[in-house]
Amino acid sequence: MSLINETHSPALKSWVEQANRPGSDFPIQNLPFGRYRPMGTDEDFKIGVAIGDQILSLQGTGLIDSPDMNALMALDSTTRLELRRAISRGLAHGSEQQQAWSTLLINQSAAEMAAPCRIGDYTDFYTGIHHAMSVGKLFRPDQPLMPNYKWMPIGYHGRSSSIRVSGQTFRRPRGQTKTPDAAQPTFGPSRRLDYELELGYFVGRGNDLGRPVSIEDAENHLFGVTLLNDWSARDIQAWEYQPLGPFLSKNFATTVSPWLITTEALAPFRAPLTRPDGDPQPLPYLDAARNRKEGAFDITLEVLILTERMVGSGLPPQRLTLGNAGSAAYWTAAQLVTHHTVNGCNLQPGDLLGSGTLSGPAANEAGSLLELTEGGRQPVVLANGEQRTFLEDGDTLILRGWCERPGAVRIGLGEVRGTVLA
Amino acid sequence: MSLINETHSPALKSWVEQANRPGSDFPIQNLPFGRYRPMGTDEDFKIGVAIGDQILSLQGTGLIDSPDMNALMALDSTTRLELRRAISRGLAHGSEQQQAWSTLLINQSAAEMAAPCRIGDYTDFYTGIHHAMSVGKLFRPDQPLMPNYKWMPIGYHGRSSSIRVSGQTFRRPRGQTKTPDAAQPTFGPSRRLDYELELGYFVGRGNDLGRPVSIEDAENHLFGVTLLNDWSARDIQAWEYQPLGPFLSKNFATTVSPWLITTEALAPFRAPLTRPDGDPQPLPYLDAARNRKEGAFDITLEVLILTERMVGSGLPPQRLTLGNAGSAAYWTAAQLVTHHTVNGCNLQPGDLLGSGTLSGPAANEAGSLLELTEGGRQPVVLANGEQRTFLEDGDTLILRGWCERPGAVRIGLGEVRGTVLA
């Protein structure tokens, strides 16, 4: 069946007029889920749907009866699609629900958002091949890309407890670092603090321990997508990462955007997975016709920086990167699900799979400062004259994402912001 | 203050007579916490205290009012000590509570145990230096021990969702493996399935994101200890682990023993941390007088195997390993807490820190088959003539641990069992 249906029709408009403005992240074709409460209160967070610049209380509509996002994420595909249709009809021009539902709206600027769900386990992958190549060159000039890279999605377990929603501020991490020529390590604040531009794939329905998810079924276990900033301390990473991988260089903070953009909303923006000629084909357990044809996401990704001095001068954020998720990722989200579970490992509703840094092939598509500055050797010069090799205290990073295609209404992923403190 | 008090007195006996028998894992000096329910029911799990061969319902005593183990683990040290004293007095010979509490007992053989708490994040360390050295030789003959090993506790994030309590059975994991001379990887069941003998250190009180725990304070954040089997597929590990560390080779199953042996119970069995002469001293943030003097745990550890054929012949499990945690670990649990949080990472009540494989210096103290068989080259020959290089389908592994010292009553950690299915 085609997942593109009347909920994607460009003719569809909402009675929430702001949602119909061109450029809105949250037209009626999007309908992402998030958790919110009125700002300044200590109410429990509720499930809401973003529509234009408003949030609709989903419990208020009576369409769900629990504030537990993880329970909503565990729904089967058919029920999810029904829920989407019901929300779409209720928010559409001429809806019978308009009068009742208009009392269920709160302005997004008056809401505080939480992380979109309870994240049990967080796995970070490494699907951005251009990133893997660039970083590999810096860490291991003799062997930038490991022999396993084109055979399996490389990933590692991350830290759930330090994941926060957009707006996260965190102190510059301290730790051990060692320069190659030093006799011993020293302890102090990281001097090579960086961001990583990633997508966060959220698991919907889980699988039982011991029951792998086939590549044909994997899409049914994906709930939605957010933006993800995998903050990284490069100097701590270089000293600690062998032989068991990154640890304290990553687990001090990870920031996600608040809105779960569902796979239903993203249906018109799927793209083929392309592998360069001569690259090995995936082993059969990672290969399926549908995955090859439309396993990738055609999402435009942008990174902006806003320094303390820019804020002081009233300057807007400045773009560092503009790229596309589809051309950056060597493995699809479905392949991540299948590979993760092929040994029997169980995924649970709300689990998070990071895509890894989605750098494109061009220099200005790089998703980290490590790449943009060639390992800190070539500073980025900002419009106000400031230079950056790595992040300075007071820097705010903003990741944005959106989908645009002829014949489809633009949908946005919103943004994720985070700020480094001293 | 000394943590050794009247709750450890060898003179102390319980009215639960079985607890007073020599060799009992759970005398009144132990009092570990676990979660249980009557076998064959679907009741909610409750918090119990092991005493001899019985379990005391802790909620029944009125000493706690919630079945949430994580909440109990979050208590401050003073409240925890008060709780321990109250349980000890109630279970002691001549206690006024004997009549009332005797109705709160259930036989351990009539109870089903759960994992002791909700494990938010699981981190596995690598503190066994003899293990690190032996395994390093197999994976990297030119550089068995990485230059960072003696400077920081090496660790990585593990998978929480697949942690189960003793009695876990799991299917042999499948995955990609590649022999060094093969042109490409193949997919199939792991042929080098192994166990790892570890301790699980459970976090009690947590720390806020951005607030490191000092080495002086770290013991106050430790709640207790279990046995832990970190099942490992060596052939999958060898192919996947670079550059981001172990992933599918570990996350298909991890088994813990059901009883949280508290740090209060272990107080008489602390030992100095010893470093060979000439090794670097820890950096100041990882160093404290108390940690040097009594940071280690003097716990005897044993591994036994029970094959399907042994079961068929009515043979008992056969010992593979006997060693000691104190002499195997290069870093203490307190150092793990401090290192883990030094960058601001937050630990939460119930989080699990694996010690890493605790192999002793002698060959028969090795905590994995990888080491016992020299990488699969020298099979272990069992008493019934069976040979093992790695685990076969139907093999059950049993880890046991206990503490014995002159002048103290022996306390046990119980055991953790797990079985490989086809």
Short mmCIF file of C-alpha atoms in Angstrom, two decimals, chain A residues 144-395:
data_model
loop_
_atom_site.label_atom_id
_atom_site.label_comp_id
_atom_site.label_asym_id
_atom_site.label_seq_id
_atom_site.Cartn_x
_atom_site.Cartn_y
_atom_site.Cartn_z
CA PRO A 144 40.47 6.26 7.68
CA LEU A 145 37.63 3.84 6.94
CA MET A 146 37.69 0.54 8.81
CA PRO A 147 37.21 -2.62 6.68
CA ASN A 148 33.85 -3.31 8.37
CA TYR A 149 32.31 0.08 7.50
CA LYS A 150 30.71 -0.83 4.17
CA TRP A 151 29.48 -4.20 5.48
CA MET A 152 27.53 -3.21 8.57
CA PRO A 153 26.15 -0.10 10.23
CA ILE A 154 28.75 0.68 12.89
CA GLY A 155 27.21 1.83 16.15
CA TYR A 156 27.75 1.99 19.88
CA HIS A 157 25.62 2.48 22.93
CA GLY A 158 25.26 6.05 24.17
CA ARG A 159 24.08 7.57 27.41
CA SER A 160 20.34 8.10 27.94
CA SER A 161 20.46 10.03 31.21
CA SER A 162 22.10 13.14 29.77
CA ILE A 163 19.76 13.58 26.77
CA ARG A 164 17.80 16.82 27.03
CA VAL A 165 15.44 18.76 24.84
CA SER A 166 16.27 21.83 22.77
CA GLY A 167 17.37 24.71 24.98
CA GLN A 168 19.85 22.59 26.90
CA THR A 169 22.76 24.46 28.41
CA PHE A 170 25.72 22.56 29.78
CA ARG A 171 29.08 23.28 31.30
CA ARG A 172 32.15 22.67 29.22
CA PRO A 173 33.18 19.13 30.21
CA ARG A 174 36.42 18.48 32.03
CA GLY A 175 38.47 15.38 31.58
CA GLN A 176 41.76 13.77 30.76
CA THR A 177 43.54 14.71 27.57
CA LYS A 178 46.99 13.94 26.28
CA THR A 179 48.89 15.41 23.39
CA PRO A 180 50.88 12.87 21.38
CA ASP A 181 54.23 14.19 22.59
CA ALA A 182 53.28 14.56 26.27
CA ALA A 183 54.64 12.00 28.72
CA GLN A 184 51.38 11.80 30.62
CA PRO A 185 47.80 13.08 30.45
CA THR A 186 46.58 16.27 32.07
CA PHE A 187 43.21 17.09 33.57
CA GLY A 188 41.16 20.15 32.70
CA PRO A 189 38.36 21.61 30.57
CA SER A 190 38.05 20.28 27.04
CA ARG A 191 39.71 22.62 24.51
CA ARG A 192 38.24 20.91 21.46
CA LEU A 193 34.51 20.98 22.09
CA ASP A 194 32.41 20.26 19.03
CA TYR A 195 28.86 19.55 17.84
CA GLU A 196 27.61 16.81 15.57
CA LEU A 197 24.67 17.21 13.20
CA GLU A 198 22.53 14.08 13.42
CA LEU A 199 19.03 12.80 12.99
CA GLY A 200 17.45 10.93 15.87
CA TYR A 201 15.37 7.94 14.78
CA PHE A 202 12.85 6.98 17.48
CA VAL A 203 11.67 3.42 17.87
CA GLY A 204 7.93 2.84 17.97
CA ARG A 205 6.85 -0.74 18.41
CA GLY A 206 9.55 -2.83 20.10
CA ASN A 207 10.63 -6.43 19.60
CA ASP A 208 10.99 -9.21 22.14
CA LEU A 209 14.43 -10.25 23.31
CA GLY A 210 15.61 -13.01 21.00
CA ARG A 211 13.33 -11.99 18.11
CA PRO A 212 15.17 -10.09 15.37
CA VAL A 213 13.29 -7.59 13.17
CA SER A 214 13.60 -8.41 9.48
CA ILE A 215 14.56 -5.69 7.02
CA GLU A 216 11.11 -6.04 5.43
CA ASP A 217 9.43 -5.31 8.78
CA ALA A 218 11.88 -2.72 10.10
CA GLU A 219 9.98 0.39 8.93
CA ASN A 220 7.03 -0.74 11.07
CA HIS A 221 9.23 -0.32 14.15
CA LEU A 222 10.18 3.29 13.38
CA PHE A 223 8.02 5.97 14.93
CA GLY A 224 9.61 9.22 13.90
CA VAL A 225 12.55 11.52 13.55
CA THR A 226 14.05 14.47 15.44
CA LEU A 227 17.17 16.55 15.07
CA LEU A 228 19.99 15.52 17.37
CA ASN A 229 23.16 17.29 18.47
CA ASP A 230 25.75 14.82 19.67
CA TRP A 231 28.08 17.21 21.51
CA SER A 232 31.62 15.87 21.45
CA ALA A 233 34.86 16.70 23.23
CA ARG A 234 37.44 15.74 20.62
CA ASP A 235 40.48 15.94 22.85
CA ILE A 236 38.90 13.71 25.50
CA GLN A 237 37.76 11.33 22.74
CA ALA A 238 41.22 10.97 21.20
CA TRP A 239 42.76 9.84 24.50
CA GLU A 240 39.98 7.62 25.83
CA TYR A 241 38.45 5.89 22.81
CA GLN A 242 40.70 2.89 22.40
CA PRO A 243 39.80 0.06 22.60
CA LEU A 244 36.16 0.38 23.74
CA GLY A 245 34.94 3.51 21.94
CA PRO A 246 33.80 7.01 22.92
CA PHE A 247 32.60 7.46 26.49
CA LEU A 248 33.12 10.68 28.51
CA SER A 249 33.76 12.56 25.28
CA LYS A 250 30.08 12.20 24.44
CA ASN A 251 27.97 11.44 27.50
CA PHE A 252 27.97 14.88 29.17
CA ALA A 253 25.13 16.17 26.94
CA THR A 254 23.03 15.19 23.93
CA THR A 255 20.27 17.49 22.71
CA VAL A 256 17.18 16.56 20.70
CA SER A 257 14.49 18.69 19.09
CA PRO A 258 11.09 18.50 20.81
CA TRP A 259 8.85 17.33 17.96
CA LEU A 260 8.65 13.73 16.79
CA ILE A 261 8.14 14.01 13.04
CA THR A 262 6.36 10.77 12.25
CA THR A 263 7.29 8.40 9.47
CA GLU A 264 3.71 8.95 8.23
CA ALA A 265 4.43 12.67 7.79
CA LEU A 266 7.72 11.90 6.09
CA ALA A 267 6.19 9.45 3.59
CA PRO A 268 6.34 11.88 0.62
CA PHE A 269 10.03 12.57 1.30
CA ARG A 270 11.56 9.13 1.03
CA ALA A 271 14.50 8.62 -1.28
CA PRO A 272 16.49 5.75 -2.75
CA LEU A 273 19.57 4.50 -0.97
CA THR A 274 22.50 4.99 -3.29
CA ARG A 275 25.81 3.20 -3.07
CA PRO A 276 28.77 4.16 -5.20
CA ASP A 277 29.59 1.70 -7.99
CA GLY A 278 32.02 -0.93 -6.83
CA ASP A 279 30.92 -0.84 -3.19
CA PRO A 280 29.83 -4.19 -1.79
CA GLN A 281 26.13 -4.92 -1.78
CA PRO A 282 24.62 -5.37 1.69
CA LEU A 283 24.39 -8.94 3.00
CA PRO A 284 20.89 -10.37 2.43
CA TYR A 285 19.68 -9.68 5.98
CA LEU A 286 20.27 -5.96 5.39
CA ASP A 287 18.85 -5.80 1.90
CA ALA A 288 15.29 -5.34 0.67
CA ALA A 289 13.77 -3.86 -2.44
CA ARG A 290 11.75 -1.27 -0.54
CA ASN A 291 14.81 -0.22 1.42
CA ARG A 292 16.84 0.30 -1.75
CA LYS A 293 13.97 2.22 -3.39
CA GLU A 294 12.91 4.51 -0.57
CA GLY A 295 14.89 3.71 2.58
CA ALA A 296 16.52 7.14 2.82
CA PHE A 297 15.03 10.43 4.05
CA ASP A 298 15.22 13.48 1.79
CA ILE A 299 15.69 16.00 4.59
CA THR A 300 17.61 19.24 4.24
CA LEU A 301 19.80 19.94 7.26
CA GLU A 302 21.27 23.21 8.44
CA VAL A 303 23.64 24.21 11.23
CA LEU A 304 23.88 27.76 12.55
CA ILE A 305 26.02 29.35 15.21
CA LEU A 306 25.15 32.25 17.49
CA THR A 307 28.05 33.52 19.57
CA GLU A 308 27.77 35.67 22.67
CA ARG A 309 29.24 38.60 20.72
CA MET A 310 26.68 38.15 17.96
CA VAL A 311 23.89 38.25 20.54
CA GLY A 312 25.42 41.42 22.03
CA SER A 313 25.53 43.07 18.58
CA GLY A 314 22.00 41.98 17.72
CA LEU A 315 23.24 39.78 14.87
CA PRO A 316 21.24 36.76 13.71
CA PRO A 317 22.65 33.22 13.79
CA GLN A 318 25.08 32.46 11.00
CA ARG A 319 24.95 29.34 8.86
CA LEU A 320 27.85 26.91 9.12
CA THR A 321 26.46 24.03 7.10
CA LEU A 322 23.72 23.16 4.63
CA GLY A 323 23.34 19.56 3.54
CA ASN A 324 20.99 16.65 2.96
CA ALA A 325 20.46 13.59 5.10
CA GLY A 326 19.74 11.32 2.16
CA SER A 327 23.05 11.87 0.40
CA ALA A 328 25.05 11.74 3.64
CA ALA A 329 23.93 8.40 5.09
CA TYR A 330 25.39 5.11 3.90
CA TRP A 331 22.81 3.06 5.87
CA THR A 332 19.08 3.60 6.29
CA ALA A 333 17.11 3.77 9.52
CA ALA A 334 15.51 0.42 8.64
CA GLN A 335 18.93 -1.16 8.26
CA LEU A 336 19.87 0.18 11.70
CA VAL A 337 16.80 -1.45 13.26
CA THR A 338 17.50 -4.78 11.57
CA HIS A 339 21.20 -4.83 12.30
CA HIS A 340 20.61 -3.79 15.94
CA THR A 341 18.22 -6.69 16.52
CA VAL A 342 19.79 -9.39 14.33
CA ASN A 343 21.54 -10.91 17.36
CA GLY A 344 18.29 -10.94 19.35
CA CYS A 345 18.78 -7.56 21.06
CA ASN A 346 15.43 -6.02 21.96
CA LEU A 347 14.39 -2.47 21.10
CA GLN A 348 11.69 -0.81 23.18
CA PRO A 349 9.22 1.97 22.36
CA GLY A 350 11.00 5.30 22.81
CA ASP A 351 14.50 4.00 22.21
CA LEU A 352 16.65 6.40 20.24
CA LEU A 353 18.96 5.58 17.34
CA GLY A 354 21.31 8.39 16.35
CA SER A 355 22.20 8.52 12.65
CA GLY A 356 25.76 9.64 13.24
CA THR A 357 27.06 12.90 11.83
CA LEU A 358 25.40 13.58 8.48
CA SER A 359 28.11 15.38 6.58
CA GLY A 360 27.68 15.70 2.86
CA PRO A 361 30.47 15.20 0.32
CA ALA A 362 31.20 18.93 -0.10
CA ALA A 363 33.29 20.92 2.37
CA ASN A 364 30.41 23.25 3.29
CA GLU A 365 28.19 20.26 4.04
CA ALA A 366 30.31 19.10 6.97
CA GLY A 367 28.34 18.40 10.14
CA SER A 368 31.00 19.19 12.71
CA LEU A 369 33.70 21.76 13.40
CA LEU A 370 36.29 18.99 13.36
CA GLU A 371 35.59 18.62 9.65
CA LEU A 372 34.90 22.30 8.84
CA THR A 373 38.23 23.33 10.37
CA GLU A 374 40.24 20.29 9.22
CA GLY A 375 40.90 19.12 12.72
CA GLY A 376 41.26 22.65 14.12
CA ARG A 377 43.89 23.77 11.60
CA GLN A 378 41.71 26.09 9.47
CA PRO A 379 39.51 28.36 11.63
CA VAL A 380 36.04 29.25 10.44
CA VAL A 381 35.81 33.03 10.09
CA LEU A 382 32.40 34.45 10.98
CA ALA A 383 30.85 37.54 9.39
CA ASN A 384 31.61 39.67 12.44
CA GLY A 385 35.28 38.71 12.28
CA GLU A 386 35.21 36.15 15.07
CA GLN A 387 37.04 32.88 14.43
CA ARG A 388 36.24 29.39 15.60
CA THR A 389 38.27 26.24 15.52
CA PHE A 390 36.17 24.64 18.25
CA LEU A 391 33.29 25.94 20.37
CA GLU A 392 33.81 28.79 22.83
CA ASP A 393 31.91 29.39 26.05
CA GLY A 394 28.64 31.15 25.30
CA ASP A 395 28.29 29.70 21.80
#
